Coordinates of C-alpha atoms in Angstrom, one line a residue:
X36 CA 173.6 66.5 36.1
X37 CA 171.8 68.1 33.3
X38 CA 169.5 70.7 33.9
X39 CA 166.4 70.8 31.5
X40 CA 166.2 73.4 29.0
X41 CA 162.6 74.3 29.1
X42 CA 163.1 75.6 32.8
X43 CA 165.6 78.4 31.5
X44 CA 164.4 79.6 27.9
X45 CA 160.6 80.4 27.5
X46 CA 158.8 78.9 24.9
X47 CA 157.7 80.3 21.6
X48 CA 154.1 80.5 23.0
X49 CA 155.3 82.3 26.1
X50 CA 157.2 84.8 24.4
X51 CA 154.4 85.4 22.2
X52 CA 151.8 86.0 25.1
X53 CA 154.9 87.8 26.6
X54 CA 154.9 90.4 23.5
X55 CA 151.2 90.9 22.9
X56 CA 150.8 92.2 26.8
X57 CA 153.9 94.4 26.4
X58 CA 152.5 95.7 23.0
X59 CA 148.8 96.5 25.2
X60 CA 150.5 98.0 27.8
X61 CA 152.2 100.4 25.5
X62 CA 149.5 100.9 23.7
X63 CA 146.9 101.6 27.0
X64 CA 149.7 104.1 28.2
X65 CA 150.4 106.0 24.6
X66 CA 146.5 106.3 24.9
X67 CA 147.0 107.7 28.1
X68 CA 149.4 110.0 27.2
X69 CA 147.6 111.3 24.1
X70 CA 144.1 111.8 26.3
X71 CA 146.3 113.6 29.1
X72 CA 147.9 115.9 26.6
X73 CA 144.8 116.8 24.8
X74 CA 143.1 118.0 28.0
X75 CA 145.6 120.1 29.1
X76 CA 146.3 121.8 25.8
X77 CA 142.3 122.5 25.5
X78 CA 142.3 124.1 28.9
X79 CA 144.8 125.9 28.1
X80 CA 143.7 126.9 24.3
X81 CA 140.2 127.4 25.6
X82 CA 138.9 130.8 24.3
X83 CA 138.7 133.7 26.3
X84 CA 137.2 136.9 26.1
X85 CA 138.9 140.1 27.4
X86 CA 137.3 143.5 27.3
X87 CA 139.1 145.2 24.8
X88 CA 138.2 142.0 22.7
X89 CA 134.3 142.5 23.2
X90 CA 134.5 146.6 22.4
X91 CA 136.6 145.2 18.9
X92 CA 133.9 143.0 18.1
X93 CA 131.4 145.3 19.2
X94 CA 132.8 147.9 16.6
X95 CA 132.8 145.4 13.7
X96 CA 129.3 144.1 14.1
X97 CA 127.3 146.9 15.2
X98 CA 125.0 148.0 12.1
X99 CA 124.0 151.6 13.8
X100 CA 127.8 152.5 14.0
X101 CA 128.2 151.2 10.5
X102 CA 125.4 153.9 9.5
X103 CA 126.4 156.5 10.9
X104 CA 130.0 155.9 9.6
X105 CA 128.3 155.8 5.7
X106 CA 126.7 159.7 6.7
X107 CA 129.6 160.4 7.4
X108 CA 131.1 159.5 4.4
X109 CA 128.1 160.6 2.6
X110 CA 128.8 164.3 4.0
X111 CA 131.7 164.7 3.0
X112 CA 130.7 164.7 -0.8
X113 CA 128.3 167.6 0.2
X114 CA 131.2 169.6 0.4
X115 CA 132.2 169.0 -3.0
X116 CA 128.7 169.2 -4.0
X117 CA 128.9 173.0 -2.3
X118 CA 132.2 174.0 -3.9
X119 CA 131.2 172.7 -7.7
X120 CA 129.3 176.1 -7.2
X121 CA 132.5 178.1 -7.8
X122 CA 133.2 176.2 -11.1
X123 CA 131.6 177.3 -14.3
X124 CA 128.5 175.9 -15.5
X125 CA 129.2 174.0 -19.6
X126 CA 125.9 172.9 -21.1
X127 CA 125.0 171.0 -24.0
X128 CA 121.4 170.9 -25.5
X129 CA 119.9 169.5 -28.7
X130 CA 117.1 169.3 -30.7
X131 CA 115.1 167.6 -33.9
X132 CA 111.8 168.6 -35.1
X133 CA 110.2 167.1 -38.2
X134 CA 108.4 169.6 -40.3
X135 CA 105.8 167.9 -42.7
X136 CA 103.9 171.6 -43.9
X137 CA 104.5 173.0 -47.3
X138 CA 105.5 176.3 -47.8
X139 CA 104.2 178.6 -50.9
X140 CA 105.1 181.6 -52.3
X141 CA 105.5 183.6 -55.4
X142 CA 107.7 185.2 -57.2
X143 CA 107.1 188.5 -59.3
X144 CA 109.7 189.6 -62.4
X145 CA 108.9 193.4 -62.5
X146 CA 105.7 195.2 -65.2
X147 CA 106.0 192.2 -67.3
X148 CA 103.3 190.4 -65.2
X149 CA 105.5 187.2 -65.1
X150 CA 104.8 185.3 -61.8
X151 CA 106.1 182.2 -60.7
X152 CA 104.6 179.5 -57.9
X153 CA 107.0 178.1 -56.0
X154 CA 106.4 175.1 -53.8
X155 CA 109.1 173.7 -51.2
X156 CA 109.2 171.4 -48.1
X157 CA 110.9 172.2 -45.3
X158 CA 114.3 169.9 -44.4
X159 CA 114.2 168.6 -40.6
X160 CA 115.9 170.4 -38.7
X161 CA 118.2 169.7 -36.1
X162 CA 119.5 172.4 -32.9
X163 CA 122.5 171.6 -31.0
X164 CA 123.8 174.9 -28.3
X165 CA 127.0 174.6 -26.4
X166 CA 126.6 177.0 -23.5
X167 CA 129.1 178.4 -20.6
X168 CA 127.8 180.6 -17.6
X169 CA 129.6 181.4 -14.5
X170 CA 128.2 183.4 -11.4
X171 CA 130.7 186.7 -11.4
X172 CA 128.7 187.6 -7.5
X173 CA 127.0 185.7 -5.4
X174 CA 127.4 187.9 -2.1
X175 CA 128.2 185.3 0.3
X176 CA 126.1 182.7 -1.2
X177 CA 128.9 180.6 -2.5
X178 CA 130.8 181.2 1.3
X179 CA 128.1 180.4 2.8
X180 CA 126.5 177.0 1.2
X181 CA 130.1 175.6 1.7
X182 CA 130.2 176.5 5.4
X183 CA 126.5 174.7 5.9
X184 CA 128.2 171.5 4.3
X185 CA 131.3 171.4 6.5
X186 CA 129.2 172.0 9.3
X187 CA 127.0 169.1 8.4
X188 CA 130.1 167.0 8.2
X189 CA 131.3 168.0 11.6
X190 CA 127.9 167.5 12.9
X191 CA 128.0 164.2 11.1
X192 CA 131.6 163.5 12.6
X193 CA 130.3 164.4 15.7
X194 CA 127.7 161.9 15.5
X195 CA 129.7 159.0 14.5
X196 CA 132.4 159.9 17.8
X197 CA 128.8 159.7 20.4
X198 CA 128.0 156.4 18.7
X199 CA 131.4 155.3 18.9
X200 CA 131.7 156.2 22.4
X201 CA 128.2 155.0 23.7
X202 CA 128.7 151.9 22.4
X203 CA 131.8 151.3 24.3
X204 CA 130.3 152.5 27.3
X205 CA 127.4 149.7 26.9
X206 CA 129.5 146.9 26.1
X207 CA 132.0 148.0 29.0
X208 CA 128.8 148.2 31.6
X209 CA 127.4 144.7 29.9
X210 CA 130.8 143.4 30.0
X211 CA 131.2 144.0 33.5
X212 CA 127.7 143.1 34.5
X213 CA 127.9 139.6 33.3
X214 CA 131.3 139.4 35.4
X215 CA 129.5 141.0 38.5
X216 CA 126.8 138.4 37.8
X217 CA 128.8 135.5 37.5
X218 CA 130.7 136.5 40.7
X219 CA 128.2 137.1 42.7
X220 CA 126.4 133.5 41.2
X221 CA 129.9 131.5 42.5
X222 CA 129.4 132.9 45.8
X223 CA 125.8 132.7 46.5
X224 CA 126.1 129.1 45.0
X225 CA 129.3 128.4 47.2
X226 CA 127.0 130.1 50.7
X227 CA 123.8 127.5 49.2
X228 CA 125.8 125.0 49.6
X229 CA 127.4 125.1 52.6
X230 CA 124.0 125.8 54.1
X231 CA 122.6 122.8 53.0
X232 CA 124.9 120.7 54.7
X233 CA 124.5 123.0 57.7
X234 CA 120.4 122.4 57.2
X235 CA 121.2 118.6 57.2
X236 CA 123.2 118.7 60.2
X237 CA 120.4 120.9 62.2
X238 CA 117.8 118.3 60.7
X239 CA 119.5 115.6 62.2
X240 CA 120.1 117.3 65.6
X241 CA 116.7 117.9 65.8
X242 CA 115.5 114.6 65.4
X243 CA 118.0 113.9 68.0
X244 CA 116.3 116.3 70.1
X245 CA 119.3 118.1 70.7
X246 CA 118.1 121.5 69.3
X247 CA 114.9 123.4 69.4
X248 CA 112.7 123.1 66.4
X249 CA 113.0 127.0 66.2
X250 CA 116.8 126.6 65.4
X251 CA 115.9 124.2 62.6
X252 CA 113.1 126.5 61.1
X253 CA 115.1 129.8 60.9
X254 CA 118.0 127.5 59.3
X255 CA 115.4 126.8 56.9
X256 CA 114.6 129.7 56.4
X257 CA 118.3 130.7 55.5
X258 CA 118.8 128.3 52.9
X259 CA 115.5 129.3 51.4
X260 CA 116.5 132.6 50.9
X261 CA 119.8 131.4 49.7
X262 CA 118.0 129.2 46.6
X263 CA 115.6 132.2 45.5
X264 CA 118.7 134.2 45.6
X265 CA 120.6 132.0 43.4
X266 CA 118.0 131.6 41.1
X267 CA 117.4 135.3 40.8
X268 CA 121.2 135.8 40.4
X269 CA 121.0 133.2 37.6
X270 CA 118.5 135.2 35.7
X271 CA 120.4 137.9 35.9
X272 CA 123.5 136.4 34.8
X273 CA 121.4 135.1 31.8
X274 CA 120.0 137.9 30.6
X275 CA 123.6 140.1 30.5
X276 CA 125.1 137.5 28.9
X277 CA 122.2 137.4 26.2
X278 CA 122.3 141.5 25.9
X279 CA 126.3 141.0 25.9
X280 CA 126.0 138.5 23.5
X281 CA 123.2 140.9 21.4
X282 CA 126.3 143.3 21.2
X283 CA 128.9 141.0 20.1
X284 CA 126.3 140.0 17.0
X285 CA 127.4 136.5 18.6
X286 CA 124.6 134.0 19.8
X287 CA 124.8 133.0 23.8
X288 CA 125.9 129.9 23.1
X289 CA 129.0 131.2 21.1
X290 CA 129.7 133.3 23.8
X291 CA 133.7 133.2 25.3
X292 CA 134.2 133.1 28.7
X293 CA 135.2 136.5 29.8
X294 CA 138.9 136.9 31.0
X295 CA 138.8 140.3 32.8
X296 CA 137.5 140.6 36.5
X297 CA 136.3 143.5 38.4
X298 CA 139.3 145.1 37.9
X299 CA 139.2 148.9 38.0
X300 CA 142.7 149.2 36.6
X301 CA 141.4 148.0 33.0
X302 CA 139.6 151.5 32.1
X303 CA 142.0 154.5 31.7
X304 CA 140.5 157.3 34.4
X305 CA 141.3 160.4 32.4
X306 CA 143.7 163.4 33.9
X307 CA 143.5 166.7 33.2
X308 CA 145.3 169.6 34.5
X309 CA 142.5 172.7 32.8
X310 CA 138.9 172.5 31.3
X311 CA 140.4 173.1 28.0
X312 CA 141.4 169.9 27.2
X313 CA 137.4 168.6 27.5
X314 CA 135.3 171.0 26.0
X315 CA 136.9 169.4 22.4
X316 CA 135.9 165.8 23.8
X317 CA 132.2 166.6 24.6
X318 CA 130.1 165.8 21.5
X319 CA 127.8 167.7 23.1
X320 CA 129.1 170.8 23.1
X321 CA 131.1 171.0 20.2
X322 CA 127.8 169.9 18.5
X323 CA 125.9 173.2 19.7
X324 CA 129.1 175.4 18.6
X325 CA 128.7 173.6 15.4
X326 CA 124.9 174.2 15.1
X327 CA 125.5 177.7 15.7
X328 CA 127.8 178.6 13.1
X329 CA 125.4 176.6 10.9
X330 CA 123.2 179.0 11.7
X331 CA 125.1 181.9 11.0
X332 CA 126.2 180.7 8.0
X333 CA 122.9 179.7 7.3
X334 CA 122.5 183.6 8.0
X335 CA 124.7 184.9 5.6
X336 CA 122.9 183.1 2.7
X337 CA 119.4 184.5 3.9
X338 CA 121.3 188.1 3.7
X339 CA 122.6 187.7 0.0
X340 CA 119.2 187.7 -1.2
X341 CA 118.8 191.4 -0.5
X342 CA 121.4 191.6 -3.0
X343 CA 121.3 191.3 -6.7
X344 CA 123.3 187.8 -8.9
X345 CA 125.2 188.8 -11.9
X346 CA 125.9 186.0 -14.4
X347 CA 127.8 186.4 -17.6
X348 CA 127.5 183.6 -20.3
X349 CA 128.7 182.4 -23.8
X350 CA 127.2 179.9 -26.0
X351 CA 127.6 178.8 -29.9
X352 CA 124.3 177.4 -31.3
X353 CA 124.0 175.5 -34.6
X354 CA 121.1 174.6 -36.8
X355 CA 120.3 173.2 -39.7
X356 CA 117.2 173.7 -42.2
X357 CA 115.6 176.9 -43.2
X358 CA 116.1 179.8 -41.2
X359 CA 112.7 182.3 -40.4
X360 CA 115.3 185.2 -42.3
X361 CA 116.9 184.0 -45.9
X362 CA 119.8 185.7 -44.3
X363 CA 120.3 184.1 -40.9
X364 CA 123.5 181.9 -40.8
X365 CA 123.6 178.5 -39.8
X366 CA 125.9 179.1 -36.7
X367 CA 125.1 182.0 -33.6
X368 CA 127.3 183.0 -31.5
X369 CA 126.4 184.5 -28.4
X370 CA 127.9 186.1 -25.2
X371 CA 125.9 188.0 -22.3
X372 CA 125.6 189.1 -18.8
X373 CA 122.6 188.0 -16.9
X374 CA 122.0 190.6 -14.0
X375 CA 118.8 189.4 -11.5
X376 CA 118.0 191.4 -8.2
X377 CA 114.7 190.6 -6.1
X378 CA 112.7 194.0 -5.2
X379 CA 110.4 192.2 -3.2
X380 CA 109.2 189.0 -2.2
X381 CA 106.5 189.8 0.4
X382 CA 108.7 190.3 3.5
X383 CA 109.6 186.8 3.3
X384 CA 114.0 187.4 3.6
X385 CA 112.9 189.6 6.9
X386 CA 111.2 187.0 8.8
X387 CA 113.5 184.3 7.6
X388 CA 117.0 186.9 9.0
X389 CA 114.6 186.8 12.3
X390 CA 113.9 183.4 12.3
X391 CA 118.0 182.9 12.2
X392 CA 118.7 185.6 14.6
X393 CA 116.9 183.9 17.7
X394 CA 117.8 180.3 16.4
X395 CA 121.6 181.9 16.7
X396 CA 120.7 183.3 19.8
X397 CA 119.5 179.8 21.6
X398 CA 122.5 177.9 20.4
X399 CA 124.8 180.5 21.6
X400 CA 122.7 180.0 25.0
X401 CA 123.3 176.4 24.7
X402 CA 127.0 176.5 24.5
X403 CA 127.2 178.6 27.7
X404 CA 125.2 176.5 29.8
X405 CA 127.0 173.1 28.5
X406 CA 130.6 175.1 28.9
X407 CA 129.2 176.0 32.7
X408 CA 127.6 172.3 33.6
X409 CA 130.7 170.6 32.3
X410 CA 133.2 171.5 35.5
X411 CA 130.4 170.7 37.8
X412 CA 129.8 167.2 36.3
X413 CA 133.5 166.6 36.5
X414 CA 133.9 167.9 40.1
X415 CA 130.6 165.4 41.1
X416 CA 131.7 162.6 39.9
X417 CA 135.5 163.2 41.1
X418 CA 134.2 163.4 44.2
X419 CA 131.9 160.1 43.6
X420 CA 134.9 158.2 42.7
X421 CA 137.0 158.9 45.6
X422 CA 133.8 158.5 48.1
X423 CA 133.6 154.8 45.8
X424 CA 137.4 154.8 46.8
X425 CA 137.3 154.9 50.2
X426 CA 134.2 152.6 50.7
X427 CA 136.3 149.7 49.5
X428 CA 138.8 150.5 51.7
X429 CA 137.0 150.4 54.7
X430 CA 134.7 147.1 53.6
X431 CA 137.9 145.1 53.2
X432 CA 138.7 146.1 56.6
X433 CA 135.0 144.9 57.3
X434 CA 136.1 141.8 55.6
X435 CA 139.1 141.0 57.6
X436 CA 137.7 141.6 60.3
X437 CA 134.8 139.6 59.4
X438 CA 137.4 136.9 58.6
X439 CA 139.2 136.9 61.9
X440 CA 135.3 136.8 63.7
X441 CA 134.4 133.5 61.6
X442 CA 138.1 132.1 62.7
X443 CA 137.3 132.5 66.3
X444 CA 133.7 131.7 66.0
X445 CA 135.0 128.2 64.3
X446 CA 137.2 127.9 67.6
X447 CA 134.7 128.1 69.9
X448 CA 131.7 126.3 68.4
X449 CA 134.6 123.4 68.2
X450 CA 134.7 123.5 71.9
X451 CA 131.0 123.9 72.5
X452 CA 131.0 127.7 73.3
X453 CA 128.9 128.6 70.6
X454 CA 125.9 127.6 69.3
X455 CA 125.0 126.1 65.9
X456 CA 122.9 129.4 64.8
X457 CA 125.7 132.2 66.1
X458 CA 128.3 130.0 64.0
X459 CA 125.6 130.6 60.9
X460 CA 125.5 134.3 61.9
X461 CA 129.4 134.8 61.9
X462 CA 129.4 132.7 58.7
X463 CA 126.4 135.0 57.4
X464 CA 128.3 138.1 58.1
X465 CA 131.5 136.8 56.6
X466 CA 129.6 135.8 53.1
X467 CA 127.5 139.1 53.2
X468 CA 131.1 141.3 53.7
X469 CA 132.5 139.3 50.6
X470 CA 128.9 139.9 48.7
X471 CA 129.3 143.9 49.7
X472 CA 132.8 144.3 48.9
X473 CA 131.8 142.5 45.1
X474 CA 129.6 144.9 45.0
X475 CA 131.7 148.0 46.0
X476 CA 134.3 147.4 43.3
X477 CA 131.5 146.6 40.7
X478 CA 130.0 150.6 41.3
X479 CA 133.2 151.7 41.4
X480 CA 133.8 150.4 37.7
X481 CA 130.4 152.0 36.8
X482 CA 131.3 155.4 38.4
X483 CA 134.8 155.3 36.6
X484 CA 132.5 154.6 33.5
X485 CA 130.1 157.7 34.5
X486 CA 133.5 159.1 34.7
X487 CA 134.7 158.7 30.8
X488 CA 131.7 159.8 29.4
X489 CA 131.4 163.0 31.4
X490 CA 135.0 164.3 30.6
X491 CA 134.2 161.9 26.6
X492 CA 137.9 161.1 26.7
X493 CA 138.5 157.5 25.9
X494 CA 142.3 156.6 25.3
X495 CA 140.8 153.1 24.5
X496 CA 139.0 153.5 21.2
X497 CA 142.0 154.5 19.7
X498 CA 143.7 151.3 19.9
X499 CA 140.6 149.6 18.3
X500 CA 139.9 149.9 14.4

């Protein structure tokens, strides 16, 4: 028997058909592959934003930090500006005049009666004086203008350490509002919905007559409160991101998402065993210690004009032209001391060495009551943060608790024991104690906040350039 070939080996046109599906299928599932792939990998490269991130930012774009860094820099050249005082002074002047009147004059030879008119012009002339001075006493004037600019620069430094500081502390509290925000939105969105499939349910009970029309209303109620709540929440939500994004010198719609949660662990609570170690952290204060030896410094400048200024000098002067004297040379040489000393000037040094006496008297004023309010601002808010502490404690207690009444609740409204509105209630109080706890750790991150700035130590700015 033979046994046809075209029942065994496949045709040309089936093996083509044969290849062009295999060829699609490959292709559809390389497709496949590549769309899968590219998913993940941009879910997992998507851009996040941590804290530490936004304050770096922060730093790099904020123009009023950026100013007050350039005063600072500016200061510093005050001090050299102050300290050229103890250098010598070398000047260089010059001059040219052009003389167009004609001189006259006669000359007389003795009994004989001879005379002789003599006509001549003047040559330009031309002045150039090299001169060198230096202040031999200044009586604390020299001290004292140097003191004024390194105070300025401290004061300047000082300045530049606040802004630096506040501006952490405002992206930190934005940073974490548009975090407490956006919690807050997922659960208030998460309790909307749920309650609009409760309202549904209710709805179609009641037009099943099964429940009052009094259950249906205050279920209505409920979800209205839960959509104005979630539309509040949104605007808030909005506007801290647009303030964060304000800070960041970033538009809103640039804006990462945010990585960090409400996690208190991220800020560094300062520890201290004595006051000591924060009176050089508060701007504050070191700013009024600062001001006040300005002002005596200031002081001592006031005081050296009671006393006289004694300058010697040198200079070399060279001219050209006629000379008033036939005799004078063409170069002069000349060295000096210069001795100055105010009798009186009207009373004016006493009322200004008055004037710097009670202006040193309220800064020194100033640094006592800062020195005294600083323990007692750290004691309050020590005591605010454990208080802040404890409260979360005891609301996630109120939480599980509030958990293990929803579980039962569930239990018995499955076997009819409950009603439809005390299983909303239990559900109520279960959302509200997740809502109040949010809200507990978020004003314990503000306190810790409250916290830094009081004591002004921040171990965090000095990981950020």
């Amino acid at each position: 028997m033979r046994i046809s070939s075209l029942n065994l080996i496949p045709s040309v046109g089936q093996r083509k058909n044969v290849s062009i599906k295999s060829r699609r299928i490959f292709l559809l599932i390389f497709i496949t592959f590549l769309l899968s792939t590219s998913l993940i990998y941009a879910q997992q490269s998507e851009e996040k934003l941590s804290l530490h991130q936004a304050v770096a930012m922060a730093f790099a774009s904020d123009n009023n930090l950026m100013a007050t860094e350039a005063y600072l820099r500016a200061s510093e050249y005050d001090i050299r500006q102050a300290k050229s005082a103890y250098l010598p002074r070398l000047d260089l002047n010059g001059s040219y005049s052009h003389w167009s009147k004609v001189n006259e004059f006669t000359i007389s030879a003795g009994t004989m009666g001879i005379q002789q008119h003599i006509k001549t012009v003047a040559d330009n002339p031309a002045n150039i004086k090299l001169g060198l001075s230096y202040d031999l006493y200044t009586f604390g004037r020299r001290p004292g203008s140097v003191a004024i600019a390194r105070a300025e620069n401290q004061l300047s430094s000082l300045r530049y350490r606040n802004v630096k500081k506040d501006l952490f502390d405002t992206v930190a509290r934005t940073y974490f509002a548009v975090v407490f925000a956006s919690e807050s939105l997922r659960m208030l969105q998460k309790e909307k919905n749920r309650f609009e499939h409760i309202y549904q349910i209710v709805k179609n009970r009641f037009q099943q007559e099964l429940i009052s029309e009094f259950d249906l209303l205050q279920t209505q109620f409920r979800l209205e409160i839960y959509k104005k709540t979630v539309l509040e929440m949104s605007n808030t939500l909005e506007m801290a991101r647009l303030n964060l994004a304000k800070l960041l010198g970033t538009s809103i719609d640039m804006l990462p998402t945010l990585s960090d949660s409400l996690d208190s662990g991220l800020l560094i609570v300062p520890s201290f065993e004595n006051w000591d170690e924060i009176y050089p952290r508060r701007e504050d204060y070191l700013k009024a210690i600062t001001s006040a030896q300005k002002a005596k410094s200031a002081k001592k400048i006031i005081k050296s004009a009671y006393f006289p200024s004694v300058r010697v000098f040198t200079s070399y002067d060279w001219r050209n032209g006629y000379q008033p004297d036939v005799n004078d040379i063409l170069g002069n040489f000349t060295v000096g001391i210069n001795f100055n000393w105010l009798l009186f000037d009207g009373f004016t040094r006493r009322a200004n060495m008055s004037k710097q006496n009670y202006l040193i008297k309220a800064l020194n004023r100033t640094v006592d009551d800062i020195k005294l309010s600083i323990p007692f601002q750290i004691k309050t808010l020590q005591l605010s943060l454990e208080n802040d502490s404890l409260r979360i404690d005891i609301q996630k207690q109120a939480l599980s608790l509030a958990q293990r009444a929803m579980a039962i609740a569930q239990k018995k409204y499955d076997i009819g024991d409950l009603t439809m509105i005390e299983l909303l209630e239990a559900e109520n109080q279960l959302s509200q104690a997740e809502l109040e706890l949010l809200k507990l750790r978020y004003k314990y991150i503000l306190t810790q906040l409250d916290f830094k700035k009081v004591s002004g130590i921040y171990p965090e700015i000095g990981d950020i350039n």
